[in-house]
Amino acid sequence: MGGQSLKKQVGLRFEPKLLNAVDKFAAKKKMSRTEFVERAVRMAIASEIKRERALDKAE
């Protein structure tokens, strides 16, 4: 992903508790912090797109 840190790319800052949770789950999944956050963002975006499509079909 261009080699920039996530902070430089999108200006994200995490609360210490959240960052600790990210590190804990990333270690459990044997992923880096960046991989874990990228995957979580992808899943959140996909979920939002799916929700919007479902709403569009309901109209």
GROMACS .gro file of N, CA, C and O in nm:
model
  236
    1MET      N    1   0.081  -0.120   0.000
    1MET     CA    2   0.000   0.000   0.000
    1MET      C    3   0.085   0.125   0.000
    1MET      O    4   0.072   0.210   0.085
    2GLY      N    5   0.174   0.139  -0.088
    2GLY     CA    6   0.249   0.263  -0.100
    2GLY      C    7   0.359   0.283   0.003
    2GLY      O    8   0.436   0.376  -0.007
    3GLY      N    9   0.364   0.201   0.105
    3GLY     CA   10   0.470   0.212   0.204
    3GLY      C   11   0.450   0.319   0.310
    3GLY      O   12   0.532   0.334   0.397
    4GLN      N   13   0.342   0.395   0.303
    4GLN     CA   14   0.317   0.497   0.405
    4GLN      C   15   0.248   0.433   0.523
    4GLN      O   16   0.178   0.333   0.510
    5SER      N   17   0.265   0.493   0.638
    5SER     CA   18   0.195   0.443   0.755
    5SER      C   19   0.047   0.479   0.745
    5SER      O   20   0.009   0.572   0.674
    6LEU      N   21  -0.035   0.403   0.814
    6LEU     CA   22  -0.178   0.430   0.813
    6LEU      C   23  -0.207   0.570   0.863
    6LEU      O   24  -0.292   0.641   0.810
    7LYS      N   25  -0.134   0.612   0.964
    7LYS     CA   26  -0.153   0.747   1.019
    7LYS      C   27  -0.129   0.853   0.912
    7LYS      O   28  -0.204   0.949   0.900
    8LYS      N   29  -0.025   0.835   0.831
    8LYS     CA   30   0.005   0.932   0.726
    8LYS      C   31  -0.097   0.925   0.613
    8LYS      O   32  -0.130   1.026   0.553
    9GLN      N   33  -0.149   0.805   0.585
    9GLN     CA   34  -0.245   0.790   0.475
    9GLN      C   35  -0.379   0.853   0.507
    9GLN      O   36  -0.435   0.924   0.426
   10VAL      N   37  -0.432   0.825   0.624
   10VAL     CA   38  -0.567   0.870   0.655
   10VAL      C   39  -0.579   0.945   0.786
   10VAL      O   40  -0.689   0.981   0.828
   11GLY      N   41  -0.470   0.968   0.853
   11GLY     CA   42  -0.472   1.044   0.977
   11GLY      C   43  -0.543   0.975   1.092
   11GLY      O   44  -0.601   1.042   1.177
   12LEU      N   45  -0.542   0.842   1.094
   12LEU     CA   46  -0.609   0.770   1.202
   12LEU      C   47  -0.527   0.774   1.330
   12LEU      O   48  -0.405   0.760   1.328
   13ARG      N   49  -0.597   0.792   1.438
   13ARG     CA   50  -0.536   0.781   1.570
   13ARG      C   51  -0.630   0.697   1.655
   13ARG      O   52  -0.751   0.719   1.654
   14PHE      N   53  -0.574   0.604   1.727
   14PHE     CA   54  -0.655   0.514   1.809
   14PHE      C   55  -0.638   0.547   1.956
   14PHE      O   56  -0.532   0.586   2.000
   15GLU      N   57  -0.746   0.527   2.031
   15GLU     CA   58  -0.737   0.536   2.176
   15GLU      C   59  -0.649   0.421   2.222
   15GLU      O   60  -0.649   0.314   2.161
   16PRO      N   61  -0.574   0.439   2.330
   16PRO     CA   62  -0.484   0.333   2.377
   16PRO      C   63  -0.554   0.199   2.400
   16PRO      O   64  -0.500   0.094   2.362
   17LYS      N   65  -0.675   0.199   2.458
   17LYS     CA   66  -0.747   0.074   2.480
   17LYS      C   67  -0.780   0.004   2.349
   17LYS      O   68  -0.769  -0.118   2.338
   18LEU      N   69  -0.823   0.082   2.250
   18LEU     CA   70  -0.857   0.025   2.120
   18LEU      C   71  -0.732  -0.030   2.052
   18LEU      O   72  -0.734  -0.139   1.995
   19LEU      N   73  -0.624   0.043   2.059
   19LEU     CA   74  -0.499  -0.002   1.998
   19LEU      C   75  -0.450  -0.131   2.063
   19LEU      O   76  -0.404  -0.223   1.994
   20ASN      N   77  -0.464  -0.141   2.195
   20ASN     CA   78  -0.426  -0.264   2.264
   20ASN      C   79  -0.512  -0.381   2.218
   20ASN      O   80  -0.463  -0.492   2.198
   21ALA      N   81  -0.642  -0.356   2.200
   21ALA     CA   82  -0.732  -0.461   2.152
   21ALA      C   83  -0.695  -0.503   2.010
   21ALA      O   84  -0.694  -0.622   1.979
   22VAL      N   85  -0.664  -0.407   1.926
   22VAL     CA   86  -0.621  -0.436   1.788
   22VAL      C   87  -0.496  -0.523   1.792
   22VAL      O   88  -0.487  -0.626   1.723
   23ASP      N   89  -0.399  -0.484   1.872
   23ASP     CA   90  -0.274  -0.561   1.882
   23ASP      C   91  -0.300  -0.703   1.931
   23ASP      O   92  -0.243  -0.800   1.880
   24LYS      N   93  -0.389  -0.716   2.029
   24LYS     CA   94  -0.420  -0.846   2.088
   24LYS      C   95  -0.485  -0.938   1.984
   24LYS      O   96  -0.443  -1.053   1.966
   25PHE      N   97  -0.587  -0.888   1.914
   25PHE     CA   98  -0.655  -0.969   1.814
   25PHE      C   99  -0.566  -0.997   1.693
   25PHE      O  100  -0.571  -1.105   1.636
   26ALA      N  101  -0.485  -0.900   1.654
   26ALA     CA  102  -0.394  -0.920   1.542
   26ALA      C  103  -0.294  -1.032   1.575
   26ALA      O  104  -0.266  -1.118   1.491
   27ALA      N  105  -0.244  -1.031   1.696
   27ALA     CA  106  -0.150  -1.135   1.738
   27ALA      C  107  -0.218  -1.272   1.738
   27ALA      O  108  -0.158  -1.372   1.696
   28LYS      N  109  -0.343  -1.275   1.784
   28LYS     CA  110  -0.420  -1.401   1.785
   28LYS      C  111  -0.434  -1.457   1.644
   28LYS      O  112  -0.427  -1.577   1.624
   29LYS      N  113  -0.458  -1.369   1.549
   29LYS     CA  114  -0.478  -1.409   1.409
   29LYS      C  115  -0.346  -1.419   1.333
   29LYS      O  116  -0.346  -1.445   1.212
   30LYS      N  117  -0.235  -1.394   1.402
   30LYS     CA  118  -0.101  -1.396   1.342
   30LYS      C  119  -0.092  -1.300   1.223
   30LYS      O  120  -0.045  -1.333   1.116
   31MET      N  121  -0.143  -1.180   1.245
   31MET     CA  122  -0.142  -1.074   1.144
   31MET      C  123  -0.069  -0.954   1.204
   31MET      O  124  -0.058  -0.942   1.325
   32SER      N  125  -0.024  -0.867   1.116
   32SER     CA  126   0.032  -0.742   1.165
   32SER      C  127  -0.083  -0.648   1.200
   32SER      O  128  -0.198  -0.671   1.160
   33ARG      N  129  -0.052  -0.545   1.273
   33ARG     CA  130  -0.153  -0.444   1.309
   33ARG      C  131  -0.216  -0.386   1.183
   33ARG      O  132  -0.338  -0.372   1.174
   34THR      N  133  -0.134  -0.353   1.085
   34THR     CA  134  -0.183  -0.293   0.961
   34THR      C  135  -0.274  -0.389   0.886
   34THR      O  136  -0.381  -0.349   0.839
   35GLU      N  137  -0.233  -0.516   0.875
   35GLU     CA  138  -0.317  -0.615   0.807
   35GLU      C  139  -0.453  -0.627   0.875
   35GLU      O  140  -0.556  -0.633   0.808
   36PHE      N  141  -0.452  -0.630   1.007
   36PHE     CA  142  -0.576  -0.644   1.083
   36PHE      C  143  -0.668  -0.524   1.060
   36PHE      O  144  -0.787  -0.541   1.034
   37VAL      N  145  -0.613  -0.404   1.068
   37VAL     CA  146  -0.694  -0.283   1.049
   37VAL      C  147  -0.745  -0.275   0.905
   37VAL      O  148  -0.862  -0.243   0.882
   38GLU      N  149  -0.661  -0.308   0.807
   38GLU     CA  150  -0.705  -0.306   0.667
   38GLU      C  151  -0.820  -0.404   0.646
   38GLU      O  152  -0.919  -0.372   0.580
   39ARG      N  153  -0.808  -0.522   0.704
   39ARG     CA  154  -0.914  -0.623   0.690
   39ARG      C  155  -1.043  -0.575   0.757
   39ARG      O  156  -1.152  -0.591   0.701
   40ALA      N  157  -1.031  -0.517   0.873
   40ALA     CA  158  -1.149  -0.467   0.944
   40ALA      C  159  -1.218  -0.356   0.864
   40ALA      O  160  -1.341  -0.352   0.856
   41VAL      N  161  -1.141  -0.269   0.805
   41VAL     CA  162  -1.198  -0.160   0.723
   41VAL      C  163  -1.266  -0.218   0.601
   41VAL      O  164  -1.378  -0.177   0.567
   42ARG      N  165  -1.201  -0.314   0.535
   42ARG     CA  166  -1.264  -0.378   0.417
   42ARG      C  167  -1.398  -0.441   0.455
   42ARG      O  168  -1.496  -0.429   0.382
   43MET      N  169  -1.400  -0.512   0.568
   43MET     CA  170  -1.523  -0.579   0.612
   43MET      C  171  -1.632  -0.476   0.644
   43MET      O  172  -1.749  -0.497   0.610
   44ALA      N  173  -1.595  -0.366   0.706
   44ALA     CA  174  -1.691  -0.263   0.741
   44ALA      C  175  -1.749  -0.199   0.614
   44ALA      O  176  -1.871  -0.175   0.606
   45ILE      N  177  -1.665  -0.174   0.516
   45ILE     CA  178  -1.711  -0.113   0.390
   45ILE      C  179  -1.804  -0.210   0.317
   45ILE      O  180  -1.910  -0.171   0.268
   46ALA      N  181  -1.764  -0.338   0.310
   46ALA     CA  182  -1.847  -0.438   0.242
   46ALA      C  183  -1.982  -0.450   0.311
   46ALA      O  184  -2.086  -0.460   0.244
   47SER      N  185  -1.983  -0.447   0.441
   47SER     CA  186  -2.107  -0.457   0.517
   47SER      C  187  -2.197  -0.336   0.489
   47SER      O  188  -2.319  -0.350   0.472
   48GLU      N  189  -2.138  -0.219   0.482
   48GLU     CA  190  -2.215  -0.097   0.455
   48GLU      C  191  -2.274  -0.100   0.314
   48GLU      O  192  -2.390  -0.064   0.293
   49ILE      N  193  -2.195  -0.146   0.217
   49ILE     CA  194  -2.244  -0.156   0.079
   49ILE      C  195  -2.360  -0.255   0.072
   49ILE      O  196  -2.462  -0.229   0.009
   50LYS      N  197  -2.344  -0.370   0.140
   50LYS     CA  198  -2.450  -0.470   0.142
   50LYS      C  199  -2.578  -0.414   0.204
   50LYS      O  200  -2.688  -0.436   0.153
   51ARG      N  201  -2.563  -0.340   0.314
   51ARG     CA  202  -2.678  -0.280   0.380
   51ARG      C  203  -2.748  -0.180   0.289
   51ARG      O  204  -2.871  -0.176   0.278
   52GLU      N  205  -2.669  -0.096   0.221
   52GLU     CA  206  -2.728   0.004   0.130
   52GLU      C  207  -2.801  -0.062   0.014
   52GLU      O  208  -2.907  -0.016  -0.027
   53ARG      N  209  -2.743  -0.170  -0.039
   53ARG     CA  210  -2.809  -0.241  -0.150
   53ARG      C  211  -2.940  -0.302  -0.104
   53ARG      O  212  -3.039  -0.301  -0.177
   54ALA      N  213  -2.942  -0.356   0.017
   54ALA     CA  214  -3.064  -0.414   0.072
   54ALA      C  215  -3.171  -0.305   0.089
   54ALA      O  216  -3.289  -0.329   0.060
   55LEU      N  217  -3.132  -0.188   0.132
   55LEU     CA  218  -3.227  -0.076   0.146
   55LEU      C  219  -3.280  -0.031   0.012
   55LEU      O  220  -3.398   0.001  -0.002
   56ASP      N  221  -3.191  -0.029  -0.089
   56ASP     CA  222  -3.233   0.011  -0.223
   56ASP      C  223  -3.333  -0.087  -0.281
   56ASP      O  224  -3.429  -0.047  -0.346
   57LYS      N  225  -3.313  -0.218  -0.256
   57LYS     CA  226  -3.406  -0.318  -0.306
   57LYS      C  227  -3.541  -0.309  -0.235
   57LYS      O  228  -3.644  -0.337  -0.295
   58ALA      N  229  -3.539  -0.268  -0.110
   58ALA     CA  230  -3.661  -0.257  -0.032
   58ALA      C  231  -3.750  -0.143  -0.079
   58ALA      O  232  -3.871  -0.143  -0.057
   59GLU      N  233  -3.691  -0.046  -0.147
   59GLU     CA  234  -3.769   0.071  -0.192
   59GLU      C  235  -3.846   0.041  -0.313
   59GLU      O  236  -3.884  -0.005  -0.389
   0.00000   0.00000   0.00000
